[in-house]
Coordinates of C-alpha atoms and ligand atoms in Angstrom, one line a residue:
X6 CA 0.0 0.0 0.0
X7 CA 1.3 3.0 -1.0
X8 CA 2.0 5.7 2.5
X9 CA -0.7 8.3 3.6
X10 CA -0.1 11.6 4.0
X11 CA -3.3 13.1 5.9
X12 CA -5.0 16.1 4.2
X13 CA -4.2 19.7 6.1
X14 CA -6.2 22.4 6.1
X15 CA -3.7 25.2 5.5
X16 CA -3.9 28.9 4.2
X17 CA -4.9 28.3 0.5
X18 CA -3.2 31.0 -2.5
X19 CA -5.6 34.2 -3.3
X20 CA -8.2 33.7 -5.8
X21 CA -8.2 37.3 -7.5
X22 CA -9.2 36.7 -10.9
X23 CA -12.8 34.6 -12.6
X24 CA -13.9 36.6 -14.6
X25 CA -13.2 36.9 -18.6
X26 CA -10.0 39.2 -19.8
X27 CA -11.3 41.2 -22.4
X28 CA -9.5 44.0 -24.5
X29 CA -7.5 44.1 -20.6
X30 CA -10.3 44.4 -18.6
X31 CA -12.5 42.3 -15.9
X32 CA -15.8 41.1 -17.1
X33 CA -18.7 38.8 -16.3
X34 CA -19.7 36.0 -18.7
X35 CA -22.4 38.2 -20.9
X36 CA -25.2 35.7 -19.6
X37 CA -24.0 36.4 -16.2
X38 CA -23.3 32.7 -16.0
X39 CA -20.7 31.2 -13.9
X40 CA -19.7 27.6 -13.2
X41 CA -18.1 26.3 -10.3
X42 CA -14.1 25.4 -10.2
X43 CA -13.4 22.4 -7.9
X44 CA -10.3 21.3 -5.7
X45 CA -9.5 17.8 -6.9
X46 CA -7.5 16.8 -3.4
X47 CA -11.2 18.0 -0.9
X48 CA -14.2 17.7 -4.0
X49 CA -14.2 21.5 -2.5
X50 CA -15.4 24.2 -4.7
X51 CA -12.8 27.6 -4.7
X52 CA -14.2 29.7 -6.7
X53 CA -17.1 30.5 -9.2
X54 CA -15.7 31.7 -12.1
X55 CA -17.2 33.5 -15.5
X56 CA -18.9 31.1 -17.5
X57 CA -17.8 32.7 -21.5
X58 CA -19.7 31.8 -24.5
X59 CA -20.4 32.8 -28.1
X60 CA -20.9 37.0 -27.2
X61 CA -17.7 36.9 -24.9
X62 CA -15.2 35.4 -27.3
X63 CA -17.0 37.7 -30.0
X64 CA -15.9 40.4 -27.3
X65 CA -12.4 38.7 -26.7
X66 CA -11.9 38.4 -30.8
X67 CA -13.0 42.1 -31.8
X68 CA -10.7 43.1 -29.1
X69 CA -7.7 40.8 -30.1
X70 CA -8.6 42.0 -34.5
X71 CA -8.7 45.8 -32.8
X72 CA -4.9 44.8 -31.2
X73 CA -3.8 43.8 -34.3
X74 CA -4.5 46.1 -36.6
X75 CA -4.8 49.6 -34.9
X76 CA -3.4 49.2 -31.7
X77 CA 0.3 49.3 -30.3
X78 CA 1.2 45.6 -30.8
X79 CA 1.0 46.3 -35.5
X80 CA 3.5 48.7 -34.9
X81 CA 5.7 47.8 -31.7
X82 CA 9.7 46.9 -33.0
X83 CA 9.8 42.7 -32.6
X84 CA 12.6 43.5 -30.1
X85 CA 10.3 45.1 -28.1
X86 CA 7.8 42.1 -28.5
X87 CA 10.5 39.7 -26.8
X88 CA 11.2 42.1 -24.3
X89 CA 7.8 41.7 -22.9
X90 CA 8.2 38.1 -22.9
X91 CA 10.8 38.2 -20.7
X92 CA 9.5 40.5 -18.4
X93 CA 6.4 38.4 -18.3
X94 CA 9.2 35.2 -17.2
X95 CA 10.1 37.5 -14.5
X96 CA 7.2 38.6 -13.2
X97 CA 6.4 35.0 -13.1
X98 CA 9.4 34.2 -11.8
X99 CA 8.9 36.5 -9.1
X100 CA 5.6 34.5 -7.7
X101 CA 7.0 31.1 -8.8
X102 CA 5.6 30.2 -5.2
X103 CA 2.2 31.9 -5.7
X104 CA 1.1 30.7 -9.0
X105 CA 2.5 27.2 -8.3
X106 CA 0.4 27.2 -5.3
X107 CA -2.9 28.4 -7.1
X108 CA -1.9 25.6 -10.0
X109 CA -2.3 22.6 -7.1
X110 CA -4.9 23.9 -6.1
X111 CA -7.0 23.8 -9.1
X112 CA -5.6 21.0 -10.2
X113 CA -4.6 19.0 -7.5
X114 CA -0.8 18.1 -8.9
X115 CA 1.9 17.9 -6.5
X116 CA 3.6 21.7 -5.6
X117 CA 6.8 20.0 -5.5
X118 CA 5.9 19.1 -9.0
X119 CA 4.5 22.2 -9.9
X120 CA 7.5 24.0 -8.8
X121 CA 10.7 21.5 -10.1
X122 CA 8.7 20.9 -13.4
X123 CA 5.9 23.3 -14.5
X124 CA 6.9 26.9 -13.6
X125 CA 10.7 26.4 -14.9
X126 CA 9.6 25.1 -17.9
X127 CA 7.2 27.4 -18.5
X128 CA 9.2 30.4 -17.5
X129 CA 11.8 28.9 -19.6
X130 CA 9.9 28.2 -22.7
X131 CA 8.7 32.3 -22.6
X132 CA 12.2 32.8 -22.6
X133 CA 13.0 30.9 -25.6
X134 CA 10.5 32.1 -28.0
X135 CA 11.6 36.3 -26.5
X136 CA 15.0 35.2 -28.0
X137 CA 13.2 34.6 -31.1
X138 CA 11.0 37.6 -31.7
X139 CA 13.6 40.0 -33.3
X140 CA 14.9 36.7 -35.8
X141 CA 11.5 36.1 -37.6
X142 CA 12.8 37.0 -41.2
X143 CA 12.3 36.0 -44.5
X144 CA 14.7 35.6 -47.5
X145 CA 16.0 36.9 -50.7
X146 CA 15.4 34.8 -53.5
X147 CA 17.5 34.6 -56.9
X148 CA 14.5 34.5 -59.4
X149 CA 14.5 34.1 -63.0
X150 CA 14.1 37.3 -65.0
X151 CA 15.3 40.5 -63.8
X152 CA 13.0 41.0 -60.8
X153 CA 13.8 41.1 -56.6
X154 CA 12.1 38.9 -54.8
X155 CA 11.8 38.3 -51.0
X156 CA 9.9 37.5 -48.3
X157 CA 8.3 38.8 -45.5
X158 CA 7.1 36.6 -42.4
X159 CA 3.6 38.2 -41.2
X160 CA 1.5 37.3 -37.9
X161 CA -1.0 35.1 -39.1
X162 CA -3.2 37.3 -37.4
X163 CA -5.6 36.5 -34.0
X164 CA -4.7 32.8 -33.0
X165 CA -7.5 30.7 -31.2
X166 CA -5.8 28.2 -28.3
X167 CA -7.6 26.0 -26.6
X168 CA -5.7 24.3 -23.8
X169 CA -6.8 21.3 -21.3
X170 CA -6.4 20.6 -17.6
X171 CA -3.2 18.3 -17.1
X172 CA -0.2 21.4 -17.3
X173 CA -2.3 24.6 -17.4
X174 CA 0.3 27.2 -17.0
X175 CA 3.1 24.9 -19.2
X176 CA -0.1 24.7 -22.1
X177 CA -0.1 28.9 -21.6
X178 CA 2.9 29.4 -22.2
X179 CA 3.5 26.7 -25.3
X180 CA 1.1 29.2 -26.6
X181 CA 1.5 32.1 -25.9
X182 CA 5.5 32.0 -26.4
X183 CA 5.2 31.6 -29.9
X184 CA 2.0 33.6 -31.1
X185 CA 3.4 37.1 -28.9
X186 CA 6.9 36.3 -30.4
X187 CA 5.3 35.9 -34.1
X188 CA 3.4 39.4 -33.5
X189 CA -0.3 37.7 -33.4
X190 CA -3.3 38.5 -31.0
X191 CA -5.1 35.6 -29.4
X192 CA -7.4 34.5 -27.4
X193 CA -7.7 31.9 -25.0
X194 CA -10.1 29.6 -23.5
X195 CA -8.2 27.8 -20.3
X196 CA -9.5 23.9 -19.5
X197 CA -12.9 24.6 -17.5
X198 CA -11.1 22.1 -14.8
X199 CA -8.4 24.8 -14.6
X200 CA -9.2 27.9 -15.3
X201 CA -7.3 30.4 -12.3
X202 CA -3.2 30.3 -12.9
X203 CA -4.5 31.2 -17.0
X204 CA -6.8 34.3 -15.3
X205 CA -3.6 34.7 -13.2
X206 CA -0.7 35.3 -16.2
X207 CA -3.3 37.1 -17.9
X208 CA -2.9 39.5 -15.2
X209 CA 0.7 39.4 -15.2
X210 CA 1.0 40.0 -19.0
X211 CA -0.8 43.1 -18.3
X212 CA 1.6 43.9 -15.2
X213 CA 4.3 42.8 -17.7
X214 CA 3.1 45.6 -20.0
X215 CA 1.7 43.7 -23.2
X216 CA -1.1 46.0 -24.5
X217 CA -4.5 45.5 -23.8
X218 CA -6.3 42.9 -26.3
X219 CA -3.5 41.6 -27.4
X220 CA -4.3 39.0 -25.0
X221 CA -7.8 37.6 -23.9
X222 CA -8.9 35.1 -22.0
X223 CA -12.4 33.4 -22.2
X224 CA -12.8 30.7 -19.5
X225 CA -15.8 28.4 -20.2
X226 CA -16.5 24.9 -21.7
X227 CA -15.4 23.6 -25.2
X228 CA -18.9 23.3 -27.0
X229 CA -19.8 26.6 -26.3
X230 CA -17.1 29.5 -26.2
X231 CA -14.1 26.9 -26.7
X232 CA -16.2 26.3 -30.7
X233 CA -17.7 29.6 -31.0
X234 CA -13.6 30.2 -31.0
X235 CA -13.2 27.7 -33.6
X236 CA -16.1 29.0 -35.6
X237 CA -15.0 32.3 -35.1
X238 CA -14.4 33.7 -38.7
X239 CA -12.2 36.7 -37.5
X240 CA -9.8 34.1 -35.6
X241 CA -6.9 32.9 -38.0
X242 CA -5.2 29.9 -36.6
X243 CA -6.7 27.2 -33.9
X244 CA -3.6 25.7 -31.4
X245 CA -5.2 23.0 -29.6
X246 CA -3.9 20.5 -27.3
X247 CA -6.4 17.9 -25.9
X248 CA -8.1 14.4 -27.0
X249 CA -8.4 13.1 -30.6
X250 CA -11.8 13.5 -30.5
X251 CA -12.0 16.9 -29.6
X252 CA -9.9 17.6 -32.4
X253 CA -12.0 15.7 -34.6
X254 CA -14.9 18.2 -33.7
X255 CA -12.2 21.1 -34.8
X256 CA -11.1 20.0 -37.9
X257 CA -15.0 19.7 -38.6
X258 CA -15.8 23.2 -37.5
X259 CA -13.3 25.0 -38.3
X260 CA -13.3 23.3 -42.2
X261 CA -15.6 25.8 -43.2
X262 CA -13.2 29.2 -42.6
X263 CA -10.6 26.8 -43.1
X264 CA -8.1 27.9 -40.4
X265 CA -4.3 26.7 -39.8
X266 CA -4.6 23.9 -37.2
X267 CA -1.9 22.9 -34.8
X268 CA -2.8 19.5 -32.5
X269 CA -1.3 18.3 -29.8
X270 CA -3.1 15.2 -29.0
X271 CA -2.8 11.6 -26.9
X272 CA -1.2 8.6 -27.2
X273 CA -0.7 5.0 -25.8
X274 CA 3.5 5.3 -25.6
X275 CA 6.1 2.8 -25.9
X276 CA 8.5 2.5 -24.0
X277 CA 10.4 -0.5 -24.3
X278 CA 13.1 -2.0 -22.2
X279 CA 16.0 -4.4 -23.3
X280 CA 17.6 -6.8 -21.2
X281 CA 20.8 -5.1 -21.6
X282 CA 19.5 -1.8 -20.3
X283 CA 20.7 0.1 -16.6
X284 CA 17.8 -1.8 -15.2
X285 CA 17.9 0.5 -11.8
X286 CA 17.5 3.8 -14.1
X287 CA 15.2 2.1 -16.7
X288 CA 12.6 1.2 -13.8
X289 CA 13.3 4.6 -12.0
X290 CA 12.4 5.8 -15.5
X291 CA 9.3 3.5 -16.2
X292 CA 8.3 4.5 -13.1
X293 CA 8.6 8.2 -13.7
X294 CA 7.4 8.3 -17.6
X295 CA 3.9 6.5 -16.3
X296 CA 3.3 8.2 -13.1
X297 CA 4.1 11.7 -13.4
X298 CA 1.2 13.8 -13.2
X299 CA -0.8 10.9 -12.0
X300 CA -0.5 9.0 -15.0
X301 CA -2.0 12.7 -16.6
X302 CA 0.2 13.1 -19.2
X303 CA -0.3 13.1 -23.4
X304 CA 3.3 11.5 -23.7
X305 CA 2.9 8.6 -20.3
X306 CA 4.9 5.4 -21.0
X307 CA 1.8 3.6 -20.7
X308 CA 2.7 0.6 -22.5
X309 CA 5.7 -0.5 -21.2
X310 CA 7.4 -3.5 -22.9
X311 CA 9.9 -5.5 -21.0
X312 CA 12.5 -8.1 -22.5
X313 CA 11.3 -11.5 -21.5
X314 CA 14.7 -12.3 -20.2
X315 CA 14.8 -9.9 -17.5
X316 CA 10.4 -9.3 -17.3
X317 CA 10.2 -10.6 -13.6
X318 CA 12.6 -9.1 -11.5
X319 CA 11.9 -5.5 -13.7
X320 CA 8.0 -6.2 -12.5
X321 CA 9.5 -6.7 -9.1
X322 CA 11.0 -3.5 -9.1
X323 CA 8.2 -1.1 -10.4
X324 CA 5.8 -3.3 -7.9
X325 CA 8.2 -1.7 -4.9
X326 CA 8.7 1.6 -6.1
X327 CA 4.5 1.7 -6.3
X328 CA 4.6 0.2 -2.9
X329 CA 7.0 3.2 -1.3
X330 CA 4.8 6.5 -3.8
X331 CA 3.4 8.9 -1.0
X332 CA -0.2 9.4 -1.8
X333 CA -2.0 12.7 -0.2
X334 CA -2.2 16.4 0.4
X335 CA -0.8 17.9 -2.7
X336 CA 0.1 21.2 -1.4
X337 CA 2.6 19.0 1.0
X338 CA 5.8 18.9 -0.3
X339 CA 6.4 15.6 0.4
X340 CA 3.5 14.1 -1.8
X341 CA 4.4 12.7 -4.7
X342 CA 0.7 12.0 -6.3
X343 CA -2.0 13.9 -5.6
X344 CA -5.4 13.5 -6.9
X345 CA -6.8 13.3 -10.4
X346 CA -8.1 15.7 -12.0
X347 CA -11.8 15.7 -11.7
X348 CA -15.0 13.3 -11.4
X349 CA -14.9 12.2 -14.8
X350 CA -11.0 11.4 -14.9
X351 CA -11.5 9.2 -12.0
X352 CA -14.2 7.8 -13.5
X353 CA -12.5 6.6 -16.9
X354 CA -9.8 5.6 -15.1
X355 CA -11.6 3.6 -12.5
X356 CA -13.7 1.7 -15.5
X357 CA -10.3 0.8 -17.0
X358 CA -9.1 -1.2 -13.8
X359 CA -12.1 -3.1 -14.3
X360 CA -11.7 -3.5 -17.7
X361 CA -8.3 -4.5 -16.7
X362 CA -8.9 -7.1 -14.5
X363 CA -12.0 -8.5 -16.7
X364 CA -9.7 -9.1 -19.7
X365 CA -7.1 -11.3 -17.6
X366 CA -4.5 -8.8 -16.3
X367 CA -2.8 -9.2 -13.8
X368 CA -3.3 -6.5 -10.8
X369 CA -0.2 -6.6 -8.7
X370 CA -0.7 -3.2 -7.0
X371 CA -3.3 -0.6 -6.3
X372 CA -6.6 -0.7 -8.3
X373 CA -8.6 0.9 -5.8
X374 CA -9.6 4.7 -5.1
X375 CA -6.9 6.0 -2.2
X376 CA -8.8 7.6 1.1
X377 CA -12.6 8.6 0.9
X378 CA -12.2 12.2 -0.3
X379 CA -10.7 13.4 -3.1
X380 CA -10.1 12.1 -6.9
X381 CA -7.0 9.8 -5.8
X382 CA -6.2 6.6 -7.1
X383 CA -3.8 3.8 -5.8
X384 CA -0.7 3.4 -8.3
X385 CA -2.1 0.3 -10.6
X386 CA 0.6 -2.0 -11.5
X387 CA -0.5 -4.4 -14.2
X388 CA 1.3 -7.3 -15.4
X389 CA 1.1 -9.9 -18.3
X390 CA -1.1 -7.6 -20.0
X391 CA -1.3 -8.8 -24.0
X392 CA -1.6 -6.2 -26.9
X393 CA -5.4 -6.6 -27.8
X394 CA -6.4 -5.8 -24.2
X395 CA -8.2 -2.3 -23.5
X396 CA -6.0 -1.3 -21.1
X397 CA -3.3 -1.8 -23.9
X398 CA -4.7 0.1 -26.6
X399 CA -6.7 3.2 -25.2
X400 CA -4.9 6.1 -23.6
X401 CA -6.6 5.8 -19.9
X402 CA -4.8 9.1 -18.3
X403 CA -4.3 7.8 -15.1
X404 CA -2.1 5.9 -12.7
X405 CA -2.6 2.8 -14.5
X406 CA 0.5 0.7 -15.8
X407 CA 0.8 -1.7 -18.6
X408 CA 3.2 -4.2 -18.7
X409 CA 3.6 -6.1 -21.8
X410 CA 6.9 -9.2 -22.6
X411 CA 8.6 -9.1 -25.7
X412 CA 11.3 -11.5 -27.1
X413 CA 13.4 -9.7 -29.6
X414 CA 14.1 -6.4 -31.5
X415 CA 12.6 -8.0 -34.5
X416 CA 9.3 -8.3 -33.3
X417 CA 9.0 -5.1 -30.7
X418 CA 8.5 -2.5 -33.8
X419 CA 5.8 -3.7 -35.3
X420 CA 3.9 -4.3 -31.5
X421 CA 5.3 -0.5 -30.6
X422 CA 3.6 0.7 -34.0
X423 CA 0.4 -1.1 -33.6
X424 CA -1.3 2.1 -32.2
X425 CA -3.6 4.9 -33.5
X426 CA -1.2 7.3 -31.9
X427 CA 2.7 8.4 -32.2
X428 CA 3.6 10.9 -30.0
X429 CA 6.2 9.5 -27.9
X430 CA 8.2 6.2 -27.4
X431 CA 11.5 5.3 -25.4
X432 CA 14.1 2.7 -25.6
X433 CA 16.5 1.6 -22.9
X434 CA 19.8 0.0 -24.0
X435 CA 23.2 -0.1 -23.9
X436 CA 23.7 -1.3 -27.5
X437 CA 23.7 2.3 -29.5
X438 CA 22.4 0.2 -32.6
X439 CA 19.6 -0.9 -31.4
X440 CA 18.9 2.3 -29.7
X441 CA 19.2 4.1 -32.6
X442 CA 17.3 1.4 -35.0
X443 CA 14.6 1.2 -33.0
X444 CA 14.6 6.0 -32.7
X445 CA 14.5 5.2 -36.7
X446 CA 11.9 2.7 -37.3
X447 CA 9.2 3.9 -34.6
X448 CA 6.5 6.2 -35.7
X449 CA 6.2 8.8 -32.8
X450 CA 7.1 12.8 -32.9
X451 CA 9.6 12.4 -30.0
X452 CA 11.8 9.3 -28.6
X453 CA 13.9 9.5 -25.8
X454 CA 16.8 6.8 -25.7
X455 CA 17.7 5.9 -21.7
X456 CA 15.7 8.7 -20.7
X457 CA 11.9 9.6 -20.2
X458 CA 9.9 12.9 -20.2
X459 CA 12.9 15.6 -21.2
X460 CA 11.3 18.4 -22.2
X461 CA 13.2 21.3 -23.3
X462 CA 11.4 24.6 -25.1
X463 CA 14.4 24.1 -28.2
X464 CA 13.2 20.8 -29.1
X465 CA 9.7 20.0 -31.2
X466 CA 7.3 18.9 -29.8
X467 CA 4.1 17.1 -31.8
X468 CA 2.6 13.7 -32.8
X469 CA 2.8 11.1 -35.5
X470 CA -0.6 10.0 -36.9
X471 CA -3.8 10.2 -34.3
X472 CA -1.2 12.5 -31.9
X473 CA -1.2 15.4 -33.7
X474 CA -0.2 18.0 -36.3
X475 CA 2.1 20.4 -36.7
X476 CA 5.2 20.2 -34.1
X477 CA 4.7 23.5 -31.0
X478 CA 8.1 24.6 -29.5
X479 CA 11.5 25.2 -31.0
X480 CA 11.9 27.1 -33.9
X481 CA 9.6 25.2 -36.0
X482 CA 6.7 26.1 -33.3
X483 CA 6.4 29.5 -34.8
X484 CA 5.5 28.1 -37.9
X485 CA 2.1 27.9 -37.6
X486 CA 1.6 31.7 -36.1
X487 CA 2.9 33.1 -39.6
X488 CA 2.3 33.5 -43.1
X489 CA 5.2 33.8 -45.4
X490 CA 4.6 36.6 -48.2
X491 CA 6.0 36.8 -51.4
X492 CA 7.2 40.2 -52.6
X493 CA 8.1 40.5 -56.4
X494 CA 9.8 43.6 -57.3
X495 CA 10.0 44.7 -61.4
X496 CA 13.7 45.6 -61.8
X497 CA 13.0 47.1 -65.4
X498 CA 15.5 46.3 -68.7
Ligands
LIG503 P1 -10.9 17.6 -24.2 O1 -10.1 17.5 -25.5 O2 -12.4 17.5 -24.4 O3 -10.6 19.1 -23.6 C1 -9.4 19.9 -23.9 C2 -9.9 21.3 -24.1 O4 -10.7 21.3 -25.3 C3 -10.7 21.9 -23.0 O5 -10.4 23.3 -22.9 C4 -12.1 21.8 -23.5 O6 -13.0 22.7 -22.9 C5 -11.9 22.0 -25.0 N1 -13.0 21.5 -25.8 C6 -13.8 20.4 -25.6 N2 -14.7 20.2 -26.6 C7 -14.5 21.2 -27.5 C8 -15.1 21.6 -28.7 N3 -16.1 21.0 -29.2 N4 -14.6 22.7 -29.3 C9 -13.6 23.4 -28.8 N5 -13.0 23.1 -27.7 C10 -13.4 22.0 -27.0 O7 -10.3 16.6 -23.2 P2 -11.0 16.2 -21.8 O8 -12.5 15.9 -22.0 O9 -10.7 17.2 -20.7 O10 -10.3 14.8 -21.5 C11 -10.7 13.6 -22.1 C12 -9.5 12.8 -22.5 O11 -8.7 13.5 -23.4 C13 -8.6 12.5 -21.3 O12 -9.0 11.4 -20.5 C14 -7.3 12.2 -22.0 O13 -7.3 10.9 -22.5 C15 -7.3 13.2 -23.2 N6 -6.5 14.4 -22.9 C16 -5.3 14.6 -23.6 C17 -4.5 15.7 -23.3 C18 -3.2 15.9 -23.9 O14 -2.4 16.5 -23.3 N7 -3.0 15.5 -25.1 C19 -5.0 16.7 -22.3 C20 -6.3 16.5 -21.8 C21 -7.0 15.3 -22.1
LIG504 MG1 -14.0 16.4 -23.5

């Protein structure tokens, strides 16, 4: 059983912001709605916050076209652009403790967490893309015929982003980084899960001194202001990040103004371990690439293939390390897994450790619900799990392990490929070969070779097949926030 850490009640972060950011100021849902945002760790709600729909994001785009086009932000020098990025990093920087606070809080991931892996990253990736605004230039091209030609790289105008639950203020800044460096507007609708750390840097930007409307955030739930934002024929560009099917609905609605789309979708990840391998810092790893986030991650090494060889003492080591994982409070800094996200998470999750055990798997640890309060779930080990099995082939999004045998490098590529998705895989060897064979053959946007979940804001990010399109971060990530313009100049005779 994994240990208990008791729940406190201790002095909670401020809640100062639930209503939409419009044009840079503080307004209530047009309806007057408001829905209810929930702490995951007590079932407790915080705060009732603005409820957005069709006539708010109308709002939040005419203010973001206004930005655009006669506002400050057309005309600001793109040095200036990154230099507002940065001070935005400091700024957050400067309440690292606050916001990461806020983000357990309404999403129940562990502060330790939240500070060691969200706010550096995210501080890190604004950063990155700063560095970049000033270096968005075109080319000159050698053309037949006596004419100059070059070209220009333009905003693609007001960018829609849509963002979920599982890294709120890491999914802000993925977006915003690139669209403020590129010189777009946008607007936002946060997860309805997690809607206060977004409310929160939307207040910073404005601290930060980015110019009212250029952004806006619209909190409310995806078939209502997250597709009248998709609909929107004055938005430009859709970023998304989220579920397949969700994007499915996208592609569908925003066919008929036939926006740019960037997705950044699931997956069911390989990650595949050879006898030869570090055992220690492949389990530590295994361990790690499933359980981060509690199991809430679009990249999780949630199939986890295991060299027949060496298959029972590696189970016998993941089976411990579940054993010692310090369940509880998340706001203690000792916890290692806090709660998931919400009722329907737990739900999903919960059916799939039935499915699990109905199909023949083998439950070596958890399976159950952790405590009587709360969304927490035991880590769930399972073992002998075979490739046609439920629990091997959808992405559950939870604290639930696969672990599947395999013989031989021959036959693991095809069983890693056989997957709707591609976004991530891993290998752990010591034969370079076989490492890099297998980083050649598999069809995911990002493998990791002795190492699991290494993020950096320089490297692309993006899926393979049902994962995703379009890559977000590096410098390909600010791609899909311009439009490259040809410029054909008549030199004469
Ligand atoms: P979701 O894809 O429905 O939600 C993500 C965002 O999309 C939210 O802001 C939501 O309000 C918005 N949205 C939903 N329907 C929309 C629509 N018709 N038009 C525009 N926006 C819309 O994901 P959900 O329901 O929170 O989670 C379901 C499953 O999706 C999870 O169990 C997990 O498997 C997967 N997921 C994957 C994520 C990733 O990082 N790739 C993140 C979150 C969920
Ligand atoms: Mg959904």
């Amino acid at each position: 059983m994994a240990t208990v850490t008791k729940l406190q009640k201790k002095s909670q972060p401020n809640v100062k912001h639930t209503e939409c950011f419009i044009g840079g100021r503080w307004t209530p849902a047009a309806s007057g709605k408001t829905f209810d945002t929930i702490n995951p760790a007590t079932e407790e709600v915080i705060a009732q916050v603005a409820e957005g729909d069709a006539e708010d994001v109308d709002a939040a785009v005419a203010a973001a076209r206004d930005a655009l086009e006669n506002g400050p932000w057309g005309k600001i020098d793109a040095r200036d652009r990154g230099r507002l990025l940065y001070k935005l990093a400091d700024l957050m920087e400067d309440e690292l403790d606050e916001l990461a606070a806020l983000e357990t809080l309404d999403n129940g991931k562990p502060i330790r967490d939240a500070k060691a892996a969200d706010l550096p990253l995210a501080i890190d990736c604004l950063r990155y893309y700063a560095g970049f605004a000033d270096k968005i230039h075109g080319q000159t091209i050698p053309v037949r015929g006596n004419y100059f030609t070059y070209t220009r790289r333009e905003p693609v105008g007001v960018a829609g982003q849509i963002i979920p639950w599982n890294f709120p203020i890491l999914m802000v800044c993925w977006k915003w980084g690139p669209a403020l460096a590129a010189g777009c507007t946008l607007v936002m609708k946060p997860a309805e899960q997690t809607p206060l750390t977004c409310l929160r840097l939307a207040r910073l930007a404005q601290k930060a001194g980015i110019p009212d409307g250029v952004i806006n955030v619209v909190p409310g739930y995806g078939p209502t202001a997250g597709a009248a934002i998709v609909k929107h024929p004055q938005v430009n560009k859709i970023a998304f990040t989220g579920e397949h099917r969700t994007a499915q609905v996208i592609m569908r609605d925003a066919s008929e103004t036939l926006k740019r789309l960037t997705f950044e979708l699931g997956g069911k990840s390989p990650n595949i371990v050879f006898a030869d391998a570090d055992l220690d810092a492949a389990a530590v790893g295994s361990h790690f690439a499933l359980y981060f986030n509690q199991g809430q991650c679009c990249c999780a090494g949630s199939r986890l293939f295991v060299e027949d060889k060496v298959y029972d003492q590696f189970v016998d080591k993941l089976v411990t390390m579940n054993q010692h994982r310090k369940l509880g409070d998340p706001a203690d800094p000792g916890t290692e897994q806090g709660p998931q996200v919400d009722q329907a998470q737990f739900d999903k999750i919960m059916h799939y450790i039935d499915l699990g055990k109905q199909e023949g798997a083998q439950c070596l640890t958890g399976g159950k619900r952790f405590g009587d309060r709360g969304y927490f779930i035991e880590p769930t080990l399972f073992a002998d799990v075979r490739d046609d099995m439920s629990i091997a082939r959808d992405e559950i999004f939870g604290p639930v392990l696969s672990i599947l045998r395999f013989k031989d490098v021959d036959e693991i590529v095809d069983r890693a490929n056989n997957t709707l998705y591609g976004l991530a895989a891993a290998v752990w060897t010591r034969d370079v070969s076989k490492a890099h064979h297998l980083a050649a053959k598999v069809k995911a946007g990002t493998v990791w070779i002795n190492c699991y979940d290494v993020f950096d804001a320089a490297a692309p990010f993006g899926g393979f097949k049902m994962s995703g399109m379009g890559r977000e971060l590096g410098e390909r990530g600010l791609d899909a926030y311009t439009e490259t313009k040809t410029v054909t100049l008549n030199l004469g005779e």
